[in-house]
JSON list of C-alpha atoms in Angstrom, two decimals:
[
{"chain": "X", "resi": 1, "resn": "MET", "atom": "CA", "xyz": [31.93, 9.72, -22.54]},
{"chain": "X", "resi": 2, "resn": "ALA", "atom": "CA", "xyz": [33.73, 6.73, -23.74]},
{"chain": "X", "resi": 3, "resn": "LEU", "atom": "CA", "xyz": [35.17, 3.95, -21.89]},
{"chain": "X", "resi": 4, "resn": "TYR", "atom": "CA", "xyz": [38.38, 2.08, -23.53]},
{"chain": "X", "resi": 5, "resn": "ALA", "atom": "CA", "xyz": [35.53, 0.63, -25.78]},
{"chain": "X", "resi": 6, "resn": "HIS", "atom": "CA", "xyz": [38.07, -0.64, -28.45]},
{"chain": "X", "resi": 7, "resn": "HIS", "atom": "CA", "xyz": [40.38, -2.40, -25.31]},
{"chain": "X", "resi": 8, "resn": "LEU", "atom": "CA", "xyz": [37.31, -4.29, -23.56]},
{"chain": "X", "resi": 9, "resn": "PRO", "atom": "CA", "xyz": [37.77, -8.19, -23.10]},
{"chain": "X", "resi": 10, "resn": "ALA", "atom": "CA", "xyz": [35.62, -10.23, -25.18]},
{"chain": "X", "resi": 11, "resn": "TRP", "atom": "CA", "xyz": [33.68, -11.00, -21.89]},
{"chain": "X", "resi": 12, "resn": "LYS", "atom": "CA", "xyz": [33.03, -7.56, -21.16]},
{"chain": "X", "resi": 13, "resn": "LYS", "atom": "CA", "xyz": [32.03, -6.78, -24.75]},
{"chain": "X", "resi": 14, "resn": "ASP", "atom": "CA", "xyz": [29.54, -9.34, -24.13]},
{"chain": "X", "resi": 15, "resn": "GLU", "atom": "CA", "xyz": [28.49, -8.29, -20.83]},
{"chain": "X", "resi": 16, "resn": "VAL", "atom": "CA", "xyz": [27.80, -4.85, -22.54]},
{"chain": "X", "resi": 17, "resn": "ALA", "atom": "CA", "xyz": [26.44, -6.51, -25.57]},
{"chain": "X", "resi": 18, "resn": "ASP", "atom": "CA", "xyz": [23.85, -8.06, -23.60]},
{"chain": "X", "resi": 19, "resn": "ILE", "atom": "CA", "xyz": [22.53, -5.25, -21.42]},
{"chain": "X", "resi": 20, "resn": "LYS", "atom": "CA", "xyz": [22.19, -3.02, -25.14]},
{"chain": "X", "resi": 21, "resn": "LYS", "atom": "CA", "xyz": [20.09, -6.29, -26.73]},
{"chain": "X", "resi": 22, "resn": "ASN", "atom": "CA", "xyz": [17.78, -5.62, -23.30]},
{"chain": "X", "resi": 23, "resn": "ALA", "atom": "CA", "xyz": [17.59, -2.43, -23.64]},
{"chain": "X", "resi": 24, "resn": "LYS", "atom": "CA", "xyz": [15.88, -2.83, -27.04]},
{"chain": "X", "resi": 25, "resn": "GLN", "atom": "CA", "xyz": [13.66, -5.41, -26.08]},
{"chain": "X", "resi": 26, "resn": "PHE", "atom": "CA", "xyz": [11.67, -4.13, -23.13]},
{"chain": "X", "resi": 27, "resn": "SER", "atom": "CA", "xyz": [10.58, -0.32, -22.52]},
{"chain": "X", "resi": 28, "resn": "LEU", "atom": "CA", "xyz": [11.60, -0.29, -18.63]},
{"chain": "X", "resi": 29, "resn": "ILE", "atom": "CA", "xyz": [15.00, -0.04, -17.19]},
{"chain": "X", "resi": 30, "resn": "GLY", "atom": "CA", "xyz": [16.03, -0.07, -13.78]},
{"chain": "X", "resi": 31, "resn": "LEU", "atom": "CA", "xyz": [18.48, -0.35, -11.27]},
{"chain": "X", "resi": 32, "resn": "VAL", "atom": "CA", "xyz": [18.18, -1.88, -8.28]},
{"chain": "X", "resi": 33, "resn": "ASP", "atom": "CA", "xyz": [19.96, -2.68, -5.11]},
{"chain": "X", "resi": 34, "resn": "ILE", "atom": "CA", "xyz": [21.58, -5.72, -4.44]},
{"chain": "X", "resi": 35, "resn": "TYR", "atom": "CA", "xyz": [23.57, -5.20, -1.56]},
{"chain": "X", "resi": 36, "resn": "GLY", "atom": "CA", "xyz": [23.66, -7.62, 1.74]},
{"chain": "X", "resi": 37, "resn": "ILE", "atom": "CA", "xyz": [20.57, -10.25, -0.61]},
{"chain": "X", "resi": 38, "resn": "PRO", "atom": "CA", "xyz": [22.33, -13.92, -0.61]},
{"chain": "X", "resi": 39, "resn": "ALA", "atom": "CA", "xyz": [23.29, -15.45, -3.88]},
{"chain": "X", "resi": 40, "resn": "GLN", "atom": "CA", "xyz": [20.15, -17.73, -2.79]},
{"chain": "X", "resi": 41, "resn": "GLN", "atom": "CA", "xyz": [18.13, -15.24, -2.24]},
{"chain": "X", "resi": 42, "resn": "VAL", "atom": "CA", "xyz": [18.61, -13.50, -5.60]},
{"chain": "X", "resi": 43, "resn": "GLN", "atom": "CA", "xyz": [18.47, -16.39, -7.62]},
{"chain": "X", "resi": 44, "resn": "GLN", "atom": "CA", "xyz": [15.23, -17.23, -6.28]},
{"chain": "X", "resi": 45, "resn": "ILE", "atom": "CA", "xyz": [14.06, -13.73, -6.93]},
{"chain": "X", "resi": 46, "resn": "ARG", "atom": "CA", "xyz": [14.58, -14.41, -10.09]},
{"chain": "X", "resi": 47, "resn": "ARG", "atom": "CA", "xyz": [12.44, -17.58, -11.01]},
{"chain": "X", "resi": 48, "resn": "ASN", "atom": "CA", "xyz": [9.91, -15.51, -9.03]},
{"chain": "X", "resi": 49, "resn": "LEU", "atom": "CA", "xyz": [9.92, -12.49, -11.94]},
{"chain": "X", "resi": 50, "resn": "ARG", "atom": "CA", "xyz": [10.46, -14.89, -14.25]},
{"chain": "X", "resi": 51, "resn": "GLY", "atom": "CA", "xyz": [8.27, -14.01, -17.60]},
{"chain": "X", "resi": 52, "resn": "LYS", "atom": "CA", "xyz": [7.96, -10.87, -16.13]},
{"chain": "X", "resi": 53, "resn": "ALA", "atom": "CA", "xyz": [11.25, -9.44, -15.48]},
{"chain": "X", "resi": 54, "resn": "VAL", "atom": "CA", "xyz": [15.02, -9.94, -16.39]},
{"chain": "X", "resi": 55, "resn": "ILE", "atom": "CA", "xyz": [17.78, -9.26, -13.61]},
{"chain": "X", "resi": 56, "resn": "LYS", "atom": "CA", "xyz": [21.17, -8.52, -14.87]},
{"chain": "X", "resi": 57, "resn": "VAL", "atom": "CA", "xyz": [24.37, -8.61, -12.12]},
{"chain": "X", "resi": 58, "resn": "THR", "atom": "CA", "xyz": [27.22, -7.68, -13.58]},
{"chain": "X", "resi": 59, "resn": "ARG", "atom": "CA", "xyz": [29.83, -4.86, -12.77]},
{"chain": "X", "resi": 60, "resn": "ASN", "atom": "CA", "xyz": [28.88, -1.03, -12.46]},
{"chain": "X", "resi": 61, "resn": "THR", "atom": "CA", "xyz": [31.45, -0.22, -15.22]},
{"chain": "X", "resi": 62, "resn": "LEU", "atom": "CA", "xyz": [29.90, -2.53, -17.86]},
{"chain": "X", "resi": 63, "resn": "ILE", "atom": "CA", "xyz": [26.37, -1.29, -16.91]},
{"chain": "X", "resi": 64, "resn": "LYS", "atom": "CA", "xyz": [27.78, 2.51, -17.54]},
{"chain": "X", "resi": 65, "resn": "HIS", "atom": "CA", "xyz": [29.46, 1.84, -20.33]},
{"chain": "X", "resi": 66, "resn": "ALA", "atom": "CA", "xyz": [26.68, 0.57, -21.76]},
{"chain": "X", "resi": 67, "resn": "PHE", "atom": "CA", "xyz": [24.18, 3.58, -20.39]},
{"chain": "X", "resi": 68, "resn": "GLU", "atom": "CA", "xyz": [27.09, 5.34, -22.59]},
{"chain": "X", "resi": 69, "resn": "GLU", "atom": "CA", "xyz": [26.79, 3.00, -25.95]},
{"chain": "X", "resi": 70, "resn": "ILE", "atom": "CA", "xyz": [23.27, 3.64, -26.14]},
{"chain": "X", "resi": 71, "resn": "GLY", "atom": "CA", "xyz": [22.87, 7.29, -25.31]},
{"chain": "X", "resi": 72, "resn": "GLY", "atom": "CA", "xyz": [19.78, 9.51, -25.32]},
{"chain": "X", "resi": 73, "resn": "ASP", "atom": "CA", "xyz": [17.83, 9.86, -22.26]},
{"chain": "X", "resi": 74, "resn": "ILE", "atom": "CA", "xyz": [19.30, 6.46, -20.95]},
{"chain": "X", "resi": 75, "resn": "LYS", "atom": "CA", "xyz": [22.70, 8.64, -19.91]},
{"chain": "X", "resi": 76, "resn": "LYS", "atom": "CA", "xyz": [20.97, 9.67, -17.82]},
{"chain": "X", "resi": 77, "resn": "LEU", "atom": "CA", "xyz": [21.23, 6.84, -15.53]},
{"chain": "X", "resi": 78, "resn": "THR", "atom": "CA", "xyz": [24.94, 6.62, -14.68]},
{"chain": "X", "resi": 79, "resn": "LYS", "atom": "CA", "xyz": [24.53, 8.79, -11.92]},
{"chain": "X", "resi": 80, "resn": "TYR", "atom": "CA", "xyz": [22.26, 6.20, -10.00]},
{"chain": "X", "resi": 81, "resn": "VAL", "atom": "CA", "xyz": [24.79, 3.29, -10.42]},
{"chain": "X", "resi": 82, "resn": "ASN", "atom": "CA", "xyz": [27.06, 2.61, -7.17]},
{"chain": "X", "resi": 83, "resn": "GLY", "atom": "CA", "xyz": [27.68, 0.37, -4.25]},
{"chain": "X", "resi": 84, "resn": "HIS", "atom": "CA", "xyz": [26.19, -3.14, -5.65]},
{"chain": "X", "resi": 85, "resn": "SER", "atom": "CA", "xyz": [23.93, -1.83, -8.52]},
{"chain": "X", "resi": 86, "resn": "ALA", "atom": "CA", "xyz": [22.42, -4.85, -10.63]},
{"chain": "X", "resi": 87, "resn": "ILE", "atom": "CA", "xyz": [19.96, -4.06, -13.90]},
{"chain": "X", "resi": 88, "resn": "ILE", "atom": "CA", "xyz": [16.52, -4.93, -14.13]},
{"chain": "X", "resi": 89, "resn": "PHE", "atom": "CA", "xyz": [14.46, -5.19, -17.38]},
{"chain": "X", "resi": 90, "resn": "THR", "atom": "CA", "xyz": [10.60, -5.50, -17.90]},
{"chain": "X", "resi": 91, "resn": "ASN", "atom": "CA", "xyz": [7.76, -4.43, -19.62]},
{"chain": "X", "resi": 92, "resn": "ASP", "atom": "CA", "xyz": [5.13, -3.94, -16.59]},
{"chain": "X", "resi": 93, "resn": "ASN", "atom": "CA", "xyz": [4.95, 0.08, -15.34]},
{"chain": "X", "resi": 94, "resn": "PRO", "atom": "CA", "xyz": [7.42, 1.20, -13.11]},
{"chain": "X", "resi": 95, "resn": "PHE", "atom": "CA", "xyz": [4.40, 1.90, -10.30]},
{"chain": "X", "resi": 96, "resn": "LYS", "atom": "CA", "xyz": [4.16, -1.99, -11.23]},
{"chain": "X", "resi": 97, "resn": "LEU", "atom": "CA", "xyz": [7.33, -3.03, -10.61]},
{"chain": "X", "resi": 98, "resn": "PHE", "atom": "CA", "xyz": [7.91, -1.18, -7.74]},
{"chain": "X", "resi": 99, "resn": "LYS", "atom": "CA", "xyz": [5.46, -3.32, -5.77]},
{"chain": "X", "resi": 100, "resn": "GLN", "atom": "CA", "xyz": [6.60, -7.00, -7.18]},
{"chain": "X", "resi": 101, "resn": "LEU", "atom": "CA", "xyz": [9.84, -5.88, -6.03]},
{"chain": "X", "resi": 102, "resn": "GLU", "atom": "CA", "xyz": [8.87, -4.48, -2.97]},
{"chain": "X", "resi": 103, "resn": "LYS", "atom": "CA", "xyz": [6.82, -8.20, -2.02]},
{"chain": "X", "resi": 104, "resn": "THR", "atom": "CA", "xyz": [10.18, -10.10, -2.57]},
{"chain": "X", "resi": 105, "resn": "LYS", "atom": "CA", "xyz": [11.52, -8.83, 0.68]},
{"chain": "X", "resi": 106, "resn": "THR", "atom": "CA", "xyz": [11.83, -10.90, 3.48]},
{"chain": "X", "resi": 107, "resn": "LYS", "atom": "CA", "xyz": [12.83, -9.99, 7.20]},
{"chain": "X", "resi": 108, "resn": "MET", "atom": "CA", "xyz": [15.88, -10.94, 8.75]},
{"chain": "X", "resi": 109, "resn": "ALA", "atom": "CA", "xyz": [17.85, -10.80, 11.64]},
{"chain": "X", "resi": 110, "resn": "ALA", "atom": "CA", "xyz": [20.16, -7.96, 12.07]},
{"chain": "X", "resi": 111, "resn": "LYS", "atom": "CA", "xyz": [23.72, -7.73, 11.76]},
{"chain": "X", "resi": 112, "resn": "ALA", "atom": "CA", "xyz": [26.31, -5.13, 14.13]},
{"chain": "X", "resi": 113, "resn": "GLY", "atom": "CA", "xyz": [26.85, -2.06, 12.84]},
{"chain": "X", "resi": 114, "resn": "GLU", "atom": "CA", "xyz": [23.74, -1.95, 10.21]},
{"chain": "X", "resi": 115, "resn": "LYS", "atom": "CA", "xyz": [21.15, 0.78, 9.86]},
{"chain": "X", "resi": 116, "resn": "ALA", "atom": "CA", "xyz": [17.25, -0.12, 11.61]},
{"chain": "X", "resi": 117, "resn": "PRO", "atom": "CA", "xyz": [15.30, 0.50, 8.48]},
{"chain": "X", "resi": 118, "resn": "GLU", "atom": "CA", "xyz": [12.64, 2.00, 11.18]},
{"chain": "X", "resi": 119, "resn": "ASP", "atom": "CA", "xyz": [12.25, 2.08, 14.87]},
{"chain": "X", "resi": 120, "resn": "ILE", "atom": "CA", "xyz": [13.02, -1.42, 16.72]},
{"chain": "X", "resi": 121, "resn": "VAL", "atom": "CA", "xyz": [10.63, -1.40, 19.77]},
{"chain": "X", "resi": 122, "resn": "ILE", "atom": "CA", "xyz": [10.86, -4.15, 22.76]},
{"chain": "X", "resi": 123, "resn": "GLU", "atom": "CA", "xyz": [6.78, -4.87, 23.67]},
{"chain": "X", "resi": 124, "resn": "LYS", "atom": "CA", "xyz": [6.76, -5.00, 27.29]},
{"chain": "X", "resi": 125, "resn": "GLY", "atom": "CA", "xyz": [5.70, -8.47, 29.14]},
{"chain": "X", "resi": 126, "resn": "PRO", "atom": "CA", "xyz": [6.93, -12.21, 29.27]},
{"chain": "X", "resi": 127, "resn": "THR", "atom": "CA", "xyz": [9.60, -13.69, 27.84]},
{"chain": "X", "resi": 128, "resn": "SER", "atom": "CA", "xyz": [10.49, -17.87, 27.00]},
{"chain": "X", "resi": 129, "resn": "PHE", "atom": "CA", "xyz": [13.54, -17.50, 28.59]},
{"chain": "X", "resi": 130, "resn": "LYS", "atom": "CA", "xyz": [14.39, -19.05, 31.95]},
{"chain": "X", "resi": 131, "resn": "PRO", "atom": "CA", "xyz": [16.49, -17.20, 34.26]},
{"chain": "X", "resi": 132, "resn": "GLY", "atom": "CA", "xyz": [20.39, -16.58, 33.49]},
{"chain": "X", "resi": 133, "resn": "PRO", "atom": "CA", "xyz": [23.01, -14.79, 31.92]},
{"chain": "X", "resi": 134, "resn": "ILE", "atom": "CA", "xyz": [20.06, -13.83, 29.58]},
{"chain": "X", "resi": 135, "resn": "VAL", "atom": "CA", "xyz": [19.27, -11.16, 32.17]},
{"chain": "X", "resi": 136, "resn": "GLY", "atom": "CA", "xyz": [22.18, -9.11, 31.52]},
{"chain": "X", "resi": 137, "resn": "GLU", "atom": "CA", "xyz": [22.56, -9.47, 28.17]},
{"chain": "X", "resi": 138, "resn": "LEU", "atom": "CA", "xyz": [19.34, -7.76, 28.06]},
{"chain": "X", "resi": 139, "resn": "GLN", "atom": "CA", "xyz": [20.17, -4.87, 30.01]},
{"chain": "X", "resi": 140, "resn": "GLN", "atom": "CA", "xyz": [23.76, -4.45, 28.46]},
{"chain": "X", "resi": 141, "resn": "ALA", "atom": "CA", "xyz": [21.49, -3.88, 25.37]},
{"chain": "X", "resi": 142, "resn": "GLY", "atom": "CA", "xyz": [19.25, -1.54, 26.88]},
{"chain": "X", "resi": 143, "resn": "ILE", "atom": "CA", "xyz": [16.14, -3.41, 27.40]},
{"chain": "X", "resi": 144, "resn": "PRO", "atom": "CA", "xyz": [14.96, -3.19, 31.13]},
{"chain": "X", "resi": 145, "resn": "ALA", "atom": "CA", "xyz": [14.18, -7.09, 32.00]},
{"chain": "X", "resi": 146, "resn": "ALA", "atom": "CA", "xyz": [13.02, -8.43, 35.29]},
{"chain": "X", "resi": 147, "resn": "ILE", "atom": "CA", "xyz": [12.79, -11.73, 36.37]},
{"chain": "X", "resi": 148, "resn": "GLU", "atom": "CA", "xyz": [9.23, -12.53, 37.51]},
{"chain": "X", "resi": 149, "resn": "GLY", "atom": "CA", "xyz": [7.40, -16.03, 38.46]},
{"chain": "X", "resi": 150, "resn": "GLY", "atom": "CA", "xyz": [10.76, -17.64, 37.13]},
{"chain": "X", "resi": 151, "resn": "LYS", "atom": "CA", "xyz": [10.56, -16.46, 33.99]},
{"chain": "X", "resi": 152, "resn": "VAL", "atom": "CA", "xyz": [12.57, -13.53, 32.32]},
{"chain": "X", "resi": 153, "resn": "LYS", "atom": "CA", "xyz": [10.32, -10.25, 31.90]},
{"chain": "X", "resi": 154, "resn": "ILE", "atom": "CA", "xyz": [10.64, -7.38, 29.94]},
{"chain": "X", "resi": 155, "resn": "ARG", "atom": "CA", "xyz": [9.32, -4.56, 32.75]},
{"chain": "X", "resi": 156, "resn": "GLU", "atom": "CA", "xyz": [8.45, -1.63, 30.25]},
{"chain": "X", "resi": 157, "resn": "THR", "atom": "CA", "xyz": [8.05, -1.30, 25.92]},
{"chain": "X", "resi": 158, "resn": "LYS", "atom": "CA", "xyz": [11.37, 0.39, 25.17]},
{"chain": "X", "resi": 159, "resn": "THR", "atom": "CA", "xyz": [12.52, 2.04, 21.71]},
{"chain": "X", "resi": 160, "resn": "VAL", "atom": "CA", "xyz": [16.50, 0.37, 21.62]},
{"chain": "X", "resi": 161, "resn": "VAL", "atom": "CA", "xyz": [16.82, 1.87, 18.26]},
{"chain": "X", "resi": 162, "resn": "LYS", "atom": "CA", "xyz": [15.29, 5.29, 15.95]},
{"chain": "X", "resi": 163, "resn": "LYS", "atom": "CA", "xyz": [14.67, 4.78, 12.39]},
{"chain": "X", "resi": 164, "resn": "GLY", "atom": "CA", "xyz": [18.56, 5.25, 11.21]},
{"chain": "X", "resi": 165, "resn": "GLY", "atom": "CA", "xyz": [20.13, 4.47, 14.09]},
{"chain": "X", "resi": 166, "resn": "VAL", "atom": "CA", "xyz": [23.34, 1.91, 14.25]},
{"chain": "X", "resi": 167, "resn": "ILE", "atom": "CA", "xyz": [22.82, -1.69, 15.36]},
{"chain": "X", "resi": 168, "resn": "SER", "atom": "CA", "xyz": [25.30, -2.67, 18.13]},
{"chain": "X", "resi": 169, "resn": "ALA", "atom": "CA", "xyz": [26.54, -6.07, 18.03]},
{"chain": "X", "resi": 170, "resn": "LYS", "atom": "CA", "xyz": [24.78, -6.93, 21.62]},
{"chain": "X", "resi": 171, "resn": "LEU", "atom": "CA", "xyz": [21.79, -5.48, 20.69]},
{"chain": "X", "resi": 172, "resn": "ALA", "atom": "CA", "xyz": [21.95, -7.74, 16.88]},
{"chain": "X", "resi": 173, "resn": "ALA", "atom": "CA", "xyz": [22.91, -10.89, 19.56]},
{"chain": "X", "resi": 174, "resn": "VAL", "atom": "CA", "xyz": [19.75, -10.21, 21.59]},
{"chain": "X", "resi": 175, "resn": "LEU", "atom": "CA", "xyz": [17.02, -9.81, 18.74]},
{"chain": "X", "resi": 176, "resn": "VAL", "atom": "CA", "xyz": [18.12, -12.86, 17.30]},
{"chain": "X", "resi": 177, "resn": "LYS", "atom": "CA", "xyz": [17.67, -14.61, 20.63]},
{"chain": "X", "resi": 178, "resn": "LEU", "atom": "CA", "xyz": [14.00, -12.53, 21.13]},
{"chain": "X", "resi": 179, "resn": "ASP", "atom": "CA", "xyz": [13.41, -13.64, 16.91]},
{"chain": "X", "resi": 180, "resn": "ILE", "atom": "CA", "xyz": [12.61, -10.16, 16.23]},
{"chain": "X", "resi": 181, "resn": "ARG", "atom": "CA", "xyz": [13.99, -9.68, 12.56]},
{"chain": "X", "resi": 182, "resn": "PRO", "atom": "CA", "xyz": [14.24, -6.21, 11.57]},
{"chain": "X", "resi": 183, "resn": "MET", "atom": "CA", "xyz": [16.06, -5.85, 8.61]},
{"chain": "X", "resi": 184, "resn": "ASP", "atom": "CA", "xyz": [14.10, -5.70, 4.81]},
{"chain": "X", "resi": 185, "resn": "VAL", "atom": "CA", "xyz": [16.34, -8.21, 2.49]},
{"chain": "X", "resi": 186, "resn": "GLY", "atom": "CA", "xyz": [15.45, -8.17, -1.31]},
{"chain": "X", "resi": 187, "resn": "LEU", "atom": "CA", "xyz": [15.72, -6.10, -4.20]},
{"chain": "X", "resi": 188, "resn": "ALA", "atom": "CA", "xyz": [15.38, -2.90, -3.97]},
{"chain": "X", "resi": 189, "resn": "LEU", "atom": "CA", "xyz": [14.43, -0.50, -7.18]},
{"chain": "X", "resi": 190, "resn": "GLN", "atom": "CA", "xyz": [17.05, 2.68, -6.86]},
{"chain": "X", "resi": 191, "resn": "VAL", "atom": "CA", "xyz": [15.91, 4.35, -9.94]},
{"chain": "X", "resi": 192, "resn": "ALA", "atom": "CA", "xyz": [13.77, 3.40, -13.08]},
{"chain": "X", "resi": 193, "resn": "TYR", "atom": "CA", "xyz": [13.30, 4.92, -16.95]},
{"chain": "X", "resi": 194, "resn": "HIS", "atom": "CA", "xyz": [10.28, 4.31, -18.87]},
{"chain": "X", "resi": 195, "resn": "ASP", "atom": "CA", "xyz": [9.41, 6.31, -22.26]},
{"chain": "X", "resi": 196, "resn": "GLY", "atom": "CA", "xyz": [11.84, 8.85, -21.80]},
{"chain": "X", "resi": 197, "resn": "ASP", "atom": "CA", "xyz": [11.24, 9.47, -17.82]},
{"chain": "X", "resi": 198, "resn": "ILE", "atom": "CA", "xyz": [13.37, 8.75, -14.75]},
{"chain": "X", "resi": 199, "resn": "PHE", "atom": "CA", "xyz": [11.26, 8.00, -11.65]},
{"chain": "X", "resi": 200, "resn": "GLU", "atom": "CA", "xyz": [13.11, 7.27, -8.03]},
{"chain": "X", "resi": 201, "resn": "PRO", "atom": "CA", "xyz": [11.90, 5.45, -5.34]},
{"chain": "X", "resi": 202, "resn": "SER", "atom": "CA", "xyz": [9.87, 8.18, -3.51]},
{"chain": "X", "resi": 203, "resn": "VAL", "atom": "CA", "xyz": [7.47, 8.77, -6.58]},
{"chain": "X", "resi": 204, "resn": "LEU", "atom": "CA", "xyz": [6.59, 5.05, -6.77]},
{"chain": "X", "resi": 205, "resn": "ALA", "atom": "CA", "xyz": [6.13, 4.60, -2.99]},
{"chain": "X", "resi": 206, "resn": "VAL", "atom": "CA", "xyz": [2.47, 5.70, -3.94]},
{"chain": "X", "resi": 207, "resn": "ASP", "atom": "CA", "xyz": [-0.58, 3.95, -5.29]},
{"chain": "X", "resi": 208, "resn": "GLU", "atom": "CA", "xyz": [-1.13, 3.53, -8.94]},
{"chain": "X", "resi": 209, "resn": "THR", "atom": "CA", "xyz": [-3.70, 5.83, -10.23]}
]
């Protein structure tokens, strides 16, 4: 599929050329999801991976364009380009890259409307809160709370959101106050191409043997 090759502005042609150059220099091409990652964290990840990998952030249309121009099996990667994709190039094998990217993830506070990556469980026990509006806030967020001994106490262990469930605004606000950071924020590998093979995360999330 030819994508308006002769009509691209110079800067877009340069972007495509850069992707093609890196594709020749490195043995592995991967796509990573950078949605929701602060620019500062992306820069820090780049620094941490310096000498091991190159991250290229550009428009999805240009990524697809470059893959189409490269041709061969690499064209298969175009179907994985969606959302906020970026390209990662490395000479490491896919399993090692997956592990490296998992290590870039940090815990962040949840925002209203986000989906829980795992069950969010509030443990039974005392909190540091003094009696006040926080009791009602906890209860409205589905967390059983009461005042005992001059402190706010969680009366029972409660799963407030199941994995994949949407986090409400009230719950997000309470989780911040409880200093619970359920969100894993970092580069998520969407797919990797190496030695003619396509590797998806479900295959890579195992111990390398």
